[in-house]
Short mmCIF file of C-alpha atoms and ligand atoms in Angstrom, two decimals:
data_model
loop_
_atom_site.label_atom_id
_atom_site.label_comp_id
_atom_site.label_asym_id
_atom_site.label_seq_id
_atom_site.Cartn_x
_atom_site.Cartn_y
_atom_site.Cartn_z
CA MET A 1 22.23 -11.46 15.18
CA SER A 2 20.08 -12.73 18.02
CA LEU A 3 17.76 -14.15 15.36
CA LEU A 4 20.56 -16.13 13.82
CA SER A 5 21.67 -17.59 17.10
CA ARG A 6 18.09 -18.46 17.95
CA ARG A 7 17.86 -20.25 14.63
CA SER A 8 20.86 -22.39 15.32
CA ALA A 9 19.55 -23.09 18.79
CA LEU A 10 16.38 -24.36 17.13
CA LYS A 11 18.29 -26.69 14.89
CA GLY A 12 19.70 -28.25 18.03
CA ALA A 13 16.22 -28.49 19.52
CA ALA A 14 14.92 -30.26 16.43
CA ALA A 15 17.17 -33.19 17.17
CA MET A 16 15.52 -33.53 20.58
CA GLY A 17 11.93 -33.96 19.48
CA GLY A 18 9.10 -32.55 17.44
CA SER A 19 6.95 -31.01 20.17
CA VAL A 20 9.78 -28.85 21.42
CA LEU A 21 10.53 -27.73 17.90
CA LEU A 22 6.96 -26.68 17.17
CA ALA A 23 6.55 -24.62 20.30
CA ARG A 24 9.89 -22.87 19.91
CA SER A 25 9.43 -22.37 16.22
CA GLY A 26 6.24 -20.37 16.84
CA LEU A 27 8.15 -18.23 19.30
CA ALA A 28 11.01 -17.61 16.92
CA GLU A 29 8.63 -16.45 14.21
CA ALA A 30 7.04 -13.96 16.61
CA ASP A 31 10.52 -12.43 16.87
CA LEU A 32 10.57 -11.35 13.24
CA PRO A 33 10.99 -7.55 13.27
CA THR A 34 7.89 -5.87 11.93
CA LEU A 35 7.47 -3.35 9.19
CA ARG A 36 4.00 -1.98 9.74
CA ALA A 37 2.24 -0.01 7.03
CA ALA A 38 -0.45 2.24 8.48
CA PRO A 39 -1.98 5.70 8.31
CA ALA A 40 0.14 8.25 10.17
CA SER A 41 0.84 11.95 10.20
CA ALA A 42 3.91 13.93 9.14
CA GLN A 43 4.97 17.58 9.16
CA LEU A 44 5.82 17.80 5.47
CA ALA A 45 4.90 21.39 4.69
CA PRO A 46 6.93 24.25 6.18
CA ALA A 47 6.28 25.41 9.75
CA GLY A 48 2.96 27.16 10.09
CA TYR A 49 1.13 24.56 7.96
CA PRO A 50 -0.72 21.65 9.58
CA ALA A 51 0.71 18.12 9.57
CA THR A 52 -0.19 15.95 6.58
CA PRO A 53 -2.10 12.68 6.94
CA VAL A 54 0.11 10.09 5.20
CA TRP A 55 0.52 6.35 4.88
CA ALA A 56 3.81 5.32 6.38
CA TYR A 57 6.01 2.46 7.50
CA ALA A 58 6.92 1.92 11.14
CA ALA A 59 9.39 -0.36 12.85
CA GLU A 60 7.65 0.32 16.13
CA GLY A 61 5.24 3.03 17.25
CA ALA A 62 3.89 5.51 14.74
CA GLY A 63 4.85 5.47 11.09
CA ILE A 64 7.40 7.95 9.78
CA VAL A 65 8.15 9.58 6.45
CA PRO A 66 10.49 8.46 5.01
CA GLY A 67 10.11 4.96 6.49
CA PRO A 68 12.56 3.64 9.07
CA GLU A 69 16.08 3.16 7.73
CA ILE A 70 17.04 -0.45 7.21
CA ARG A 71 20.81 -0.87 7.39
CA LEU A 72 22.92 -3.99 7.08
CA ARG A 73 26.08 -5.37 5.51
CA ALA A 74 26.34 -6.99 2.10
CA GLY A 75 25.77 -10.72 2.45
CA GLU A 76 23.49 -10.30 5.44
CA ARG A 77 19.81 -11.14 5.56
CA ILE A 78 16.80 -8.87 5.82
CA ARG A 79 13.89 -10.37 7.73
CA ARG A 80 10.76 -8.29 8.15
CA ARG A 81 7.14 -9.09 8.78
CA LEU A 82 5.00 -6.70 6.77
CA VAL A 83 1.89 -5.96 8.84
CA ASN A 84 -0.74 -4.30 6.71
CA ALA A 85 -2.77 -1.80 8.73
CA LEU A 86 -3.77 0.16 5.61
CA PRO A 87 -7.26 0.29 4.12
CA GLN A 88 -5.80 -1.24 0.90
CA ALA A 89 -3.81 -4.32 -0.04
CA THR A 90 -0.07 -3.69 -0.27
CA ALA A 91 3.34 -5.30 -0.86
CA VAL A 92 6.94 -4.18 -0.29
CA HIS A 93 9.49 -4.04 -3.12
CA TRP A 94 13.19 -3.83 -2.22
CA HIS A 95 14.31 -1.59 -5.04
CA GLY A 96 17.63 -2.47 -6.64
CA ILE A 97 18.31 -5.57 -4.58
CA ARG A 98 19.30 -8.60 -6.66
CA ILE A 99 16.83 -10.57 -4.66
CA GLU A 100 15.29 -14.02 -4.72
CA ASN A 101 12.20 -13.74 -6.96
CA SER A 102 9.56 -14.72 -4.39
CA MET A 103 10.74 -11.90 -2.09
CA ASP A 104 10.64 -9.15 -4.75
CA GLY A 105 7.30 -7.79 -3.57
CA ALA A 106 6.23 -7.06 -7.14
CA ALA A 107 2.52 -7.64 -6.72
CA PRO A 108 0.76 -9.33 -8.42
CA LEU A 109 3.64 -10.91 -10.40
CA THR A 110 5.78 -12.34 -7.60
CA GLN A 111 3.26 -12.41 -4.76
CA ALA A 112 -0.39 -11.69 -4.12
CA PRO A 113 -1.00 -8.27 -2.62
CA VAL A 114 -1.31 -8.53 1.16
CA PRO A 115 -4.90 -7.63 2.16
CA PRO A 116 -5.70 -5.16 4.95
CA GLY A 117 -5.16 -6.87 8.31
CA ALA A 118 -2.90 -9.56 6.86
CA GLU A 119 0.87 -10.12 7.09
CA PHE A 120 3.68 -11.28 4.84
CA ASP A 121 7.17 -12.37 5.86
CA TYR A 122 10.11 -11.10 3.81
CA ASP A 123 13.37 -12.97 4.31
CA PHE A 124 16.25 -12.63 1.84
CA VAL A 125 19.98 -12.08 1.49
CA VAL A 126 21.27 -8.75 0.19
CA PRO A 127 24.28 -9.44 -2.04
CA ASP A 128 25.65 -6.00 -2.95
CA PRO A 129 26.63 -2.90 -0.99
CA GLY A 130 25.10 0.46 -1.83
CA THR A 131 22.23 2.88 -1.44
CA TYR A 132 18.79 1.36 -2.05
CA TRP A 133 15.23 1.89 -0.96
CA TYR A 134 12.03 0.02 -0.31
CA HIS A 135 8.55 1.05 -1.34
CA SER A 136 5.03 -0.14 -1.89
CA HIS A 137 4.57 -2.11 -5.09
CA ASN A 138 0.80 -2.41 -5.17
CA ARG A 139 -1.25 0.53 -6.44
CA SER A 140 2.09 2.24 -6.11
CA THR A 141 1.13 5.45 -7.90
CA GLU A 142 -1.14 6.11 -4.95
CA GLN A 143 0.68 4.30 -2.16
CA VAL A 144 4.13 5.77 -2.81
CA ALA A 145 2.56 9.23 -3.26
CA ARG A 146 0.98 8.78 0.18
CA GLY A 147 4.38 8.10 1.76
CA LEU A 148 5.15 4.37 1.62
CA ALA A 149 8.90 4.48 0.95
CA GLY A 150 12.05 4.25 3.06
CA PRO A 151 15.84 4.01 2.75
CA LEU A 152 17.69 0.70 2.62
CA ILE A 153 21.43 1.07 3.16
CA VAL A 154 23.87 -1.76 2.53
CA GLU A 155 27.23 -0.94 4.02
CA ASP A 156 30.51 -1.29 2.17
CA ARG A 157 32.18 -4.67 2.18
CA GLU A 158 35.45 -3.18 3.42
CA PRO A 159 35.68 -0.07 5.57
CA TRP A 160 35.62 3.12 3.50
CA LEU A 161 34.35 5.85 5.85
CA GLY A 162 37.26 7.24 7.83
CA GLN A 163 39.93 5.83 5.50
CA SER A 164 42.43 8.24 4.02
CA GLY A 165 40.84 10.34 1.26
CA ALA A 166 37.34 9.09 2.14
CA ALA A 167 34.51 10.87 3.93
CA THR A 168 34.32 10.82 7.71
CA ARG A 169 30.55 10.81 7.98
CA GLU A 170 27.57 9.90 5.87
CA LEU A 171 24.14 11.35 5.56
CA VAL A 172 21.15 9.69 3.90
CA LEU A 173 19.01 12.21 2.00
CA VAL A 174 15.61 10.90 0.94
CA LEU A 175 14.09 13.31 -1.57
CA ASP A 176 10.38 13.29 -2.22
CA ASP A 177 7.79 15.32 -4.06
CA TRP A 178 4.26 15.77 -2.70
CA LEU A 179 1.12 17.14 -4.25
CA LEU A 180 -0.55 18.96 -1.35
CA ASN A 181 -3.69 21.03 -0.97
CA GLY A 182 -3.59 24.45 0.74
CA ASP A 183 -4.33 22.76 4.09
CA ALA A 184 -1.34 20.41 3.57
CA THR A 185 -3.51 17.33 2.95
CA ILE A 186 -2.49 15.12 0.02
CA VAL A 187 -4.45 15.71 -3.17
CA GLU A 188 -6.47 12.49 -3.26
CA ASP A 189 -8.90 12.83 -6.12
CA ARG A 190 -6.40 12.63 -8.96
CA TRP A 191 -5.00 9.10 -8.79
CA ASP A 192 -6.51 8.46 -12.22
CA ASP A 193 -5.47 11.78 -13.73
CA LEU A 194 -4.77 10.77 -17.33
CA HIS A 195 -3.78 14.28 -18.29
CA ALA A 196 -0.84 14.14 -15.85
CA ALA A 197 -0.14 10.50 -16.74
CA SER A 198 0.10 11.27 -20.46
CA HIS A 199 2.57 14.10 -19.75
CA ALA A 200 5.40 14.09 -17.20
CA GLY A 201 3.26 12.44 -14.49
CA ARG A 202 1.94 13.61 -11.14
CA MET A 203 4.05 16.64 -10.26
CA GLY A 204 4.01 17.76 -6.66
CA ASN A 205 4.26 21.24 -5.18
CA THR A 206 6.28 20.40 -2.06
CA VAL A 207 9.73 18.84 -2.22
CA THR A 208 10.96 17.34 1.04
CA VAL A 209 14.37 16.18 2.21
CA ASN A 210 14.07 13.45 4.85
CA GLY A 211 10.39 14.33 5.22
CA SER A 212 10.88 18.07 5.88
CA ALA A 213 10.60 21.13 3.70
CA TYR A 214 13.82 23.18 3.52
CA PRO A 215 15.70 21.50 6.41
CA GLU A 216 19.00 22.85 7.71
CA LEU A 217 21.73 20.24 7.82
CA PRO A 218 24.75 20.98 10.00
CA ILE A 219 28.18 20.37 8.52
CA ARG A 220 31.54 21.12 10.13
CA PRO A 221 33.90 23.44 8.31
CA GLY A 222 36.20 21.35 6.14
CA GLU A 223 34.24 18.19 6.76
CA ARG A 224 34.04 15.56 3.98
CA VAL A 225 30.58 13.96 3.95
CA ARG A 226 29.13 11.15 1.86
CA LEU A 227 25.55 11.92 0.85
CA ARG A 228 23.39 8.94 -0.05
CA ILE A 229 20.73 10.65 -2.15
CA ILE A 230 17.54 8.76 -3.05
CA ASN A 231 14.79 10.10 -5.31
CA THR A 232 11.58 8.52 -4.00
CA ALA A 233 9.23 10.83 -5.92
CA THR A 234 6.49 9.16 -7.91
CA ASP A 235 7.20 11.15 -11.08
CA ARG A 236 9.53 14.11 -10.60
CA ILE A 237 12.89 13.96 -12.33
CA MET A 238 15.18 15.94 -10.04
CA GLN A 239 17.94 18.05 -11.48
CA LEU A 240 20.21 18.80 -8.50
CA ALA A 241 23.28 20.88 -7.79
CA LEU A 242 25.53 21.31 -4.75
CA PRO A 243 27.42 24.50 -5.60
CA ASP A 244 30.58 25.40 -3.62
CA LEU A 245 30.80 21.96 -2.03
CA GLY A 246 33.21 20.31 -4.49
CA ALA A 247 30.62 17.62 -5.18
CA GLN A 248 31.84 14.32 -6.65
CA VAL A 249 29.67 11.32 -7.46
CA ILE A 250 31.08 8.00 -6.24
CA ALA A 251 28.17 5.62 -6.84
CA LEU A 252 25.06 5.41 -9.01
CA ASP A 253 22.15 3.18 -8.00
CA GLY A 254 24.43 1.70 -5.34
CA HIS A 255 27.17 0.71 -7.75
CA PRO A 256 30.58 2.42 -7.36
CA ILE A 257 32.00 4.59 -10.13
CA LEU A 258 35.34 6.34 -10.24
CA PRO A 259 34.82 9.72 -8.55
CA ARG A 260 33.28 12.17 -11.02
CA THR A 261 33.12 15.91 -10.37
CA ILE A 262 29.68 17.30 -11.11
CA GLU A 263 28.05 20.64 -11.72
CA THR A 264 24.58 19.15 -11.71
CA ILE A 265 23.18 15.68 -11.46
CA VAL A 266 19.90 14.45 -12.90
CA MET A 267 18.08 11.88 -10.81
CA ALA A 268 15.00 10.14 -12.17
CA PRO A 269 12.45 8.66 -9.80
CA ALA A 270 13.98 5.62 -8.01
CA GLN A 271 17.56 6.51 -8.90
CA ARG A 272 20.21 6.93 -6.23
CA ALA A 273 23.51 8.79 -6.22
CA ASP A 274 26.23 8.76 -3.60
CA VAL A 275 27.84 12.18 -3.66
CA VAL A 276 30.81 13.32 -1.58
CA ILE A 277 30.91 16.97 -0.53
CA ASP A 278 33.63 18.99 1.16
CA GLY A 279 32.50 21.59 3.67
CA GLY A 280 33.84 25.11 3.24
CA GLN A 281 36.16 26.74 5.75
CA ASN A 282 33.93 29.46 7.21
CA ARG A 283 31.85 28.90 10.28
CA GLY A 284 28.30 30.12 9.81
CA ALA A 285 28.49 29.84 6.02
CA ARG A 286 25.62 28.17 4.18
CA ALA A 287 25.65 26.05 1.05
CA GLY A 288 22.60 24.67 -0.64
CA LEU A 289 21.22 21.50 -2.07
CA MET A 290 19.61 23.07 -5.12
CA LEU A 291 16.80 21.75 -7.29
CA ASP A 292 15.69 22.99 -10.67
CA PRO A 293 11.91 22.58 -10.62
CA GLY A 294 11.92 22.56 -14.41
CA ASN A 295 12.03 26.27 -15.21
CA GLY A 296 15.72 26.91 -14.59
CA GLU A 297 15.01 28.80 -11.37
CA TRP A 298 17.02 26.88 -8.83
CA VAL A 299 15.41 26.40 -5.43
CA GLU A 300 17.38 25.59 -2.30
CA ILE A 301 15.62 22.48 -0.94
CA ALA A 302 18.02 21.99 1.97
CA SER A 303 20.91 23.98 3.33
CA PHE A 304 24.19 22.88 4.81
CA VAL A 305 25.05 25.18 7.67
CA HIS A 306 28.70 25.22 8.65
CA ALA A 307 28.95 24.95 12.42
CA GLY A 308 31.18 23.50 15.10
CA GLU A 309 34.91 22.91 15.19
CA PRO A 310 36.64 22.95 11.79
CA VAL A 311 38.20 19.69 10.69
CA SER A 312 41.31 19.66 8.57
CA SER A 313 40.40 19.08 4.95
CA PRO A 314 41.34 15.64 3.68
CA ASP A 315 44.39 15.72 1.46
CA GLY A 316 44.85 13.95 -1.82
CA ASP A 317 42.27 12.59 -4.17
CA LEU A 318 38.91 11.31 -3.12
CA ARG A 319 39.12 7.62 -2.33
CA PRO A 320 36.89 5.50 -4.60
CA LEU A 321 34.49 3.02 -3.03
CA PRO A 322 35.56 -0.61 -2.92
CA ALA A 323 34.46 -2.45 -6.08
CA TRP A 324 31.53 -4.85 -5.87
CA ASN A 325 33.08 -7.83 -7.64
CA THR A 326 29.73 -9.59 -7.43
CA LEU A 327 28.22 -9.07 -10.89
CA PRO A 328 28.74 -11.87 -13.41
CA PRO A 329 30.81 -10.76 -16.42
CA LEU A 330 28.91 -9.87 -19.60
CA ASP A 331 29.44 -12.12 -22.61
CA LEU A 332 28.85 -9.78 -25.51
CA SER A 333 30.15 -12.16 -28.19
CA ASN A 334 26.69 -13.50 -28.98
CA PRO A 335 24.14 -11.93 -26.66
CA GLN A 336 20.38 -12.41 -26.77
CA ARG A 337 19.21 -9.26 -28.54
CA GLU A 338 15.97 -7.69 -27.36
CA SER A 339 14.37 -4.34 -27.92
CA LEU A 340 11.97 -2.14 -26.06
CA LEU A 341 10.07 0.52 -27.99
CA MET A 342 8.32 3.20 -25.95
CA GLU A 343 5.32 4.87 -27.52
CA GLY A 344 2.33 6.97 -26.59
CA GLY A 345 1.62 9.91 -24.35
CA ALA A 346 0.65 13.48 -25.15
CA MET A 347 2.01 15.18 -28.28
CA ARG A 348 3.07 11.98 -30.07
CA GLY A 349 0.40 9.46 -29.09
CA MET A 350 0.14 6.14 -30.91
CA SER A 351 -2.39 4.91 -33.39
CA GLU A 352 -3.04 1.62 -31.62
CA ALA A 353 -1.74 -0.83 -29.07
CA ARG A 354 -2.70 -4.15 -27.58
CA PHE A 355 -4.36 -4.10 -24.18
CA ASN A 356 -5.66 -7.20 -22.39
CA GLY A 357 -5.18 -9.19 -25.59
CA GLU A 358 -7.17 -6.79 -27.80
CA VAL A 359 -5.87 -4.29 -30.32
CA MET A 360 -7.33 -0.88 -29.53
CA GLY A 361 -7.16 2.59 -31.02
CA PHE A 362 -5.84 5.44 -28.90
CA ARG A 363 -9.31 6.60 -27.81
CA GLU A 364 -10.25 3.16 -26.61
CA LEU A 365 -6.94 2.79 -24.81
CA VAL A 366 -7.57 6.09 -23.06
CA SER A 367 -11.00 4.91 -21.94
CA ASN A 368 -9.18 1.96 -20.34
CA GLY A 369 -6.73 4.27 -18.55
CA MET A 370 -3.88 3.41 -20.96
CA VAL A 371 -1.82 6.04 -22.75
CA TRP A 372 1.59 4.35 -23.18
CA ALA A 373 2.89 1.09 -24.62
CA PHE A 374 6.04 -1.03 -24.55
CA ASN A 375 6.54 -2.87 -27.86
CA GLY A 376 2.96 -2.13 -28.87
CA VAL A 377 1.45 -3.52 -25.68
CA ALA A 378 -0.07 -1.41 -22.91
CA ASN A 379 0.39 -2.93 -19.45
CA GLY A 380 1.74 -6.17 -20.89
CA MET A 381 1.17 -8.51 -17.99
CA ASN A 382 -0.31 -11.43 -19.97
CA ALA A 383 2.96 -12.68 -21.41
CA PRO A 384 6.65 -11.92 -20.86
CA MET A 385 8.34 -9.39 -23.12
CA PHE A 386 11.15 -11.96 -23.51
CA ARG A 387 12.52 -15.09 -21.91
CA SER A 388 16.19 -15.78 -21.25
CA PRO A 389 17.98 -18.87 -20.11
CA THR A 390 19.75 -18.38 -16.78
CA GLY A 391 23.26 -17.07 -17.33
CA ARG A 392 22.67 -15.63 -20.81
CA THR A 393 23.79 -12.10 -21.55
CA VAL A 394 20.89 -9.96 -22.76
CA TYR A 395 21.56 -6.91 -24.93
CA LEU A 396 18.55 -4.64 -24.75
CA GLU A 397 18.05 -1.67 -27.01
CA MET A 398 15.53 0.81 -25.66
CA THR A 399 14.03 3.45 -27.93
CA ASN A 400 11.98 6.32 -26.61
CA ARG A 401 9.68 7.45 -29.38
CA THR A 402 7.64 9.67 -27.04
CA ALA A 403 7.83 13.37 -26.20
CA PHE A 404 8.76 12.69 -22.55
CA ALA A 405 11.66 11.20 -20.64
CA HIS A 406 11.21 7.78 -19.03
CA ALA A 407 13.04 5.99 -16.25
CA VAL A 408 13.14 2.30 -17.09
CA HIS A 409 13.71 -0.05 -14.16
CA LEU A 410 14.53 -3.75 -14.36
CA HIS A 411 13.77 -5.87 -11.33
CA GLY A 412 16.22 -8.42 -9.95
CA HIS A 413 19.20 -7.31 -12.05
CA HIS A 414 21.69 -4.50 -12.55
CA PHE A 415 22.67 -3.63 -16.10
CA THR A 416 25.62 -1.95 -17.77
CA ILE A 417 25.05 1.04 -20.03
CA GLN A 418 26.52 0.25 -23.46
CA SER A 419 26.03 3.59 -25.22
CA GLN A 420 26.04 7.23 -24.39
CA SER A 421 22.61 8.79 -24.14
CA GLY A 422 22.07 12.33 -22.98
CA SER A 423 24.62 13.60 -20.51
CA ALA A 424 23.40 11.40 -17.67
CA ASN A 425 24.36 8.00 -19.03
CA ARG A 426 27.90 6.92 -19.72
CA PRO A 427 28.96 3.60 -21.16
CA GLY A 428 30.16 1.36 -18.35
CA ASP A 429 27.87 2.77 -15.68
CA VAL A 430 25.98 0.04 -13.86
CA ARG A 431 22.42 0.84 -12.85
CA ASP A 432 19.01 -0.60 -12.07
CA THR A 433 17.04 2.40 -13.36
CA VAL A 434 17.97 4.42 -16.42
CA LEU A 435 16.61 7.74 -17.64
CA ILE A 436 16.00 7.91 -21.39
CA GLY A 437 15.27 11.36 -22.75
CA ALA A 438 12.53 12.12 -25.28
CA GLY A 439 13.51 10.82 -28.69
CA GLU A 440 16.65 9.08 -27.38
CA SER A 441 17.64 5.48 -27.45
CA ILE A 442 20.06 3.56 -25.29
CA GLN A 443 21.58 0.11 -25.19
CA ILE A 444 22.07 -1.82 -21.99
CA ALA A 445 23.36 -5.31 -21.26
CA PHE A 446 23.05 -7.64 -18.31
CA VAL A 447 23.53 -11.27 -17.43
CA ALA A 448 20.11 -12.79 -16.81
CA ASP A 449 21.38 -14.74 -13.84
CA ASN A 450 18.43 -14.46 -11.47
CA PRO A 451 15.68 -16.97 -12.22
CA GLY A 452 12.07 -15.87 -12.07
CA ALA A 453 9.54 -13.42 -13.46
CA TRP A 454 10.84 -9.84 -13.25
CA MET A 455 9.04 -6.61 -13.88
CA ILE A 456 10.36 -4.02 -16.29
CA HIS A 457 8.62 -0.68 -16.14
CA CYS A 458 8.88 3.06 -16.20
CA HIS A 459 9.50 4.28 -12.65
CA MET A 460 7.47 7.37 -13.23
CA LEU A 461 4.65 5.66 -11.42
CA SER A 462 1.93 7.52 -13.33
CA HIS A 463 3.44 6.13 -16.56
CA GLN A 464 3.75 2.66 -15.09
CA LYS A 465 0.07 2.68 -14.16
CA SER A 466 -1.03 3.92 -17.58
CA GLY A 467 0.74 1.34 -19.72
CA MET A 468 4.55 1.39 -19.31
CA MET A 469 4.71 -1.98 -17.65
CA GLY A 470 5.85 -5.44 -18.63
CA TRP A 471 7.96 -8.35 -17.44
CA PHE A 472 10.64 -10.74 -18.56
CA GLU A 473 11.40 -14.21 -17.43
CA VAL A 474 14.69 -15.88 -16.59
CA VAL A 475 14.27 -19.63 -16.87
CU1 C2O D 501 11.11 0.63 -7.45
CU2 C2O D 501 9.03 -1.99 -9.83
O1 C2O D 501 10.04 -0.69 -8.59
CU1 CU D 502 7.78 7.11 -18.11
#
């Protein structure tokens, strides 16, 4: 708020004369809060292991994993000066925000990567409430795996916490998956691992919740808590369960849904879920946040420990979140029809695809680090996949002809699921990242209302790097 008032003070100063304006303007810019990306250290592995050298964001002081929480209200402005103290160029993407194109951080499409030692000012309005995150969007397979991700929370437009039937407290849970050596250092020599990339991606061996392995999270008996869960893993699809906590999902990718009771919830990389839990009645009891690592043997990755004074359980049904009312209505009478065909990877492969303007056989693609294609093009950055006039409804059919699931993310827009696919996607759900199982197809629709060049890619970052990348343009 002090920034805003300084701004209006400057407008007044401008009327008084140029020299005053210039001097003050320099000062005001120095006030921009920083987001510094730099090497740091974090205790990721359980106690007894050494700390892990990471790359991390900092608001001030040393960087932390996950990065510092950014929290604001819908309609407010984020202003941050990215200071790059990394040995590589970087850029920050504000995942899920229907943002102004030049602030999207999608290097190299919307901005040049910021070189080591340089800075970039991000300044944009956040239109919708919900649970989001920010992360590196340059060499992101490596940079996100090294720790460059943090939560971005946009508070509800009207008060929800503390209202009748709502939760009384919220807890942000940033889930991550790390591939660590025995000495807890990050495995660094496999950024170009095409074997992993052509399968399910870079799988870690250490899952953290808010940067710690197996943390204990206190909860009061009977307490109703809103969890804002964010999957920041580079590649791991997380199948989660919260047994004995009466878990109900109230938002997906930031967008409210009518409360839905769940046994398990599948979260692809980059997806978010707001889940309300009700604490049990017994002091000292424990309940787990469980993860299926892929073999059906559930692991408790965090535990809720009931402690403190009991609170009386809320009565009546869970209160839904206030609706957004900010998305333009779809016009499905005559939409622009587009399709996205996913091909490649281990087991199915593809006979050929275009890469850098040349048609190549699978072998040649592999020698260029490409194993996947969207619509027959691997890493299609030369031309947009499609163009839409601003305001047009786009109906996009996505077909996964590969042997692996993919999490397709559209930048700058949220879309509405039109068809059932798997158990995770229901028609009417609004998302920015959708998981499409092997052999499945799904239809989505959105109003292309945000002008600019927008990336569309698989958010399994190993897949993104090895071909599952493209863009569309709203003109
Ligand atoms: Cu979460 Cu293209 O990014
Ligand atoms: Cu993928």
